[in-house]
Amino acid sequence: MRINRDDIVAEVEAAFVAYEKALVANDATALAEAFWDSPAVVRFGVADHQTGARELRDWRSAQRPLPPGRRLFGTRITTFGADLATVTTMFDYPGTDDRPGRQSQTWVRLPEGWRIVHAHVSHPRGD
């Protein structure tokens, strides 16, 4: 198994960038399409969690847009062979005193393309 093949990292990076663009735009349709359409998909959020594509779609369509200016940093993509990847990143919002949030995703190449099969978002609140 080859780790971090340049071509596979580029594919996952493109999928991740498209996901982030949809997240910032609050594009519920594109966000739902980024996830595996399965009852087995899981997303753990800051104060929520969804199990299954239907629950995730319903939750996402009810969400308000993110605050403006979301910034990512420390993003790392690690690929394992040609069909599995993890993406981790930290995020913040300008003008807030909050500590950075954290986001991790597991991506798998499925017949329909790269999809998130598991995601976890956390945001430690400042003391």
C-alpha positions in Angstrom: 0.0 0.0 0.0 1.3 3.4 -1.0 0.8 6.2 1.5 0.2 9.7 0.2 0.4 9.2 -3.6 0.5 12.7 -5.0 -2.4 12.0 -7.5 -4.6 10.6 -4.7 -3.8 13.4 -2.3 -4.8 15.9 -5.1 -8.1 14.1 -5.7 -9.0 14.1 -2.0 -7.9 17.7 -1.6 -10.2 18.7 -4.5 -13.1 16.9 -2.8 -12.3 18.5 0.5 -12.1 22.0 -1.0 -15.5 21.4 -2.7 -16.9 20.3 0.7 -15.6 23.4 2.4 -16.9 25.7 -0.3 -20.4 24.1 0.1 -20.1 24.4 3.9 -19.3 28.1 3.8 -22.1 28.7 1.3 -24.5 26.6 3.4 -25.3 24.5 0.3 -27.2 21.7 2.0 -27.5 19.7 -1.3 -23.8 19.7 -2.0 -23.0 19.0 1.6 -25.3 16.0 1.6 -23.8 14.7 -1.6 -20.3 14.9 0.0 -21.3 12.2 2.5 -21.8 8.5 1.8 -25.5 7.9 1.1 -25.9 5.1 3.6 -27.5 4.3 7.0 -24.0 3.6 8.3 -22.6 7.1 7.8 -21.8 8.9 11.0 -21.2 12.6 11.9 -20.4 13.9 15.4 -20.8 17.6 15.7 -20.2 20.2 18.4 -23.5 19.6 20.1 -25.2 17.1 17.9 -24.6 13.8 16.1 -26.2 12.1 13.1 -26.3 8.5 12.1 -27.4 7.7 8.6 -27.7 9.8 5.5 -31.3 10.7 6.0 -30.7 12.0 9.5 -27.7 13.9 8.3 -29.6 15.5 5.3 -32.4 16.5 7.6 -30.1 18.1 10.1 -28.0 19.9 7.5 -31.0 21.4 5.8 -32.2 22.9 9.1 -28.8 24.6 9.9 -28.1 28.3 9.7 -25.1 29.5 7.8 -21.7 29.6 9.4 -20.4 32.8 10.8 -18.5 34.8 8.1 -14.7 34.4 7.7 -14.2 30.8 8.5 -10.4 30.1 8.3 -8.8 26.7 8.1 -5.2 26.0 9.2 -3.1 22.9 9.9 -5.0 20.9 7.3 -3.5 17.4 6.8 -4.5 14.9 4.2 -3.2 11.4 4.5 -4.1 8.8 1.9 -3.8 5.0 2.3 -3.7 3.3 -1.1 -6.0 4.7 -3.8 -9.3 4.5 -1.9 -9.0 5.7 1.7 -8.0 9.0 3.2 -8.2 11.1 6.4 -8.5 14.8 6.5 -7.9 16.8 9.6 -8.0 20.5 10.0 -8.4 23.3 12.6 -10.7 26.3 12.0 -11.6 29.6 13.6 -13.5 32.7 12.9 -11.9 36.2 12.9 -12.9 38.5 15.6 -13.7 35.8 18.2 -11.8 34.9 21.3 -12.8 31.2 20.9 -10.0 28.6 20.7 -9.8 26.9 17.3 -12.2 24.1 16.4 -11.1 20.8 15.1 -12.5 18.7 12.2 -11.7 15.2 11.1 -13.1 13.2 8.2 -12.6 9.8 6.8 -13.0 9.7 3.0 -13.5 6.6 0.9 -13.5 6.3 -2.9 -16.9 4.8 -3.7 -18.4 4.1 -7.2 -19.9 7.5 -7.2 -16.6 9.2 -6.2 -14.9 10.4 -2.9 -17.4 10.5 0.0 -17.1 11.2 3.7 -18.0 8.1 5.6 -17.3 9.5 9.1 -16.8 13.0 10.4 -16.1 14.6 13.7 -16.2 18.3 14.6 -15.3 19.7 18.0 -14.9 23.2 19.3 -13.5 23.7 22.8 -15.1 26.8 24.3 -12.8 29.4 25.8 -12.7 29.5 29.6 
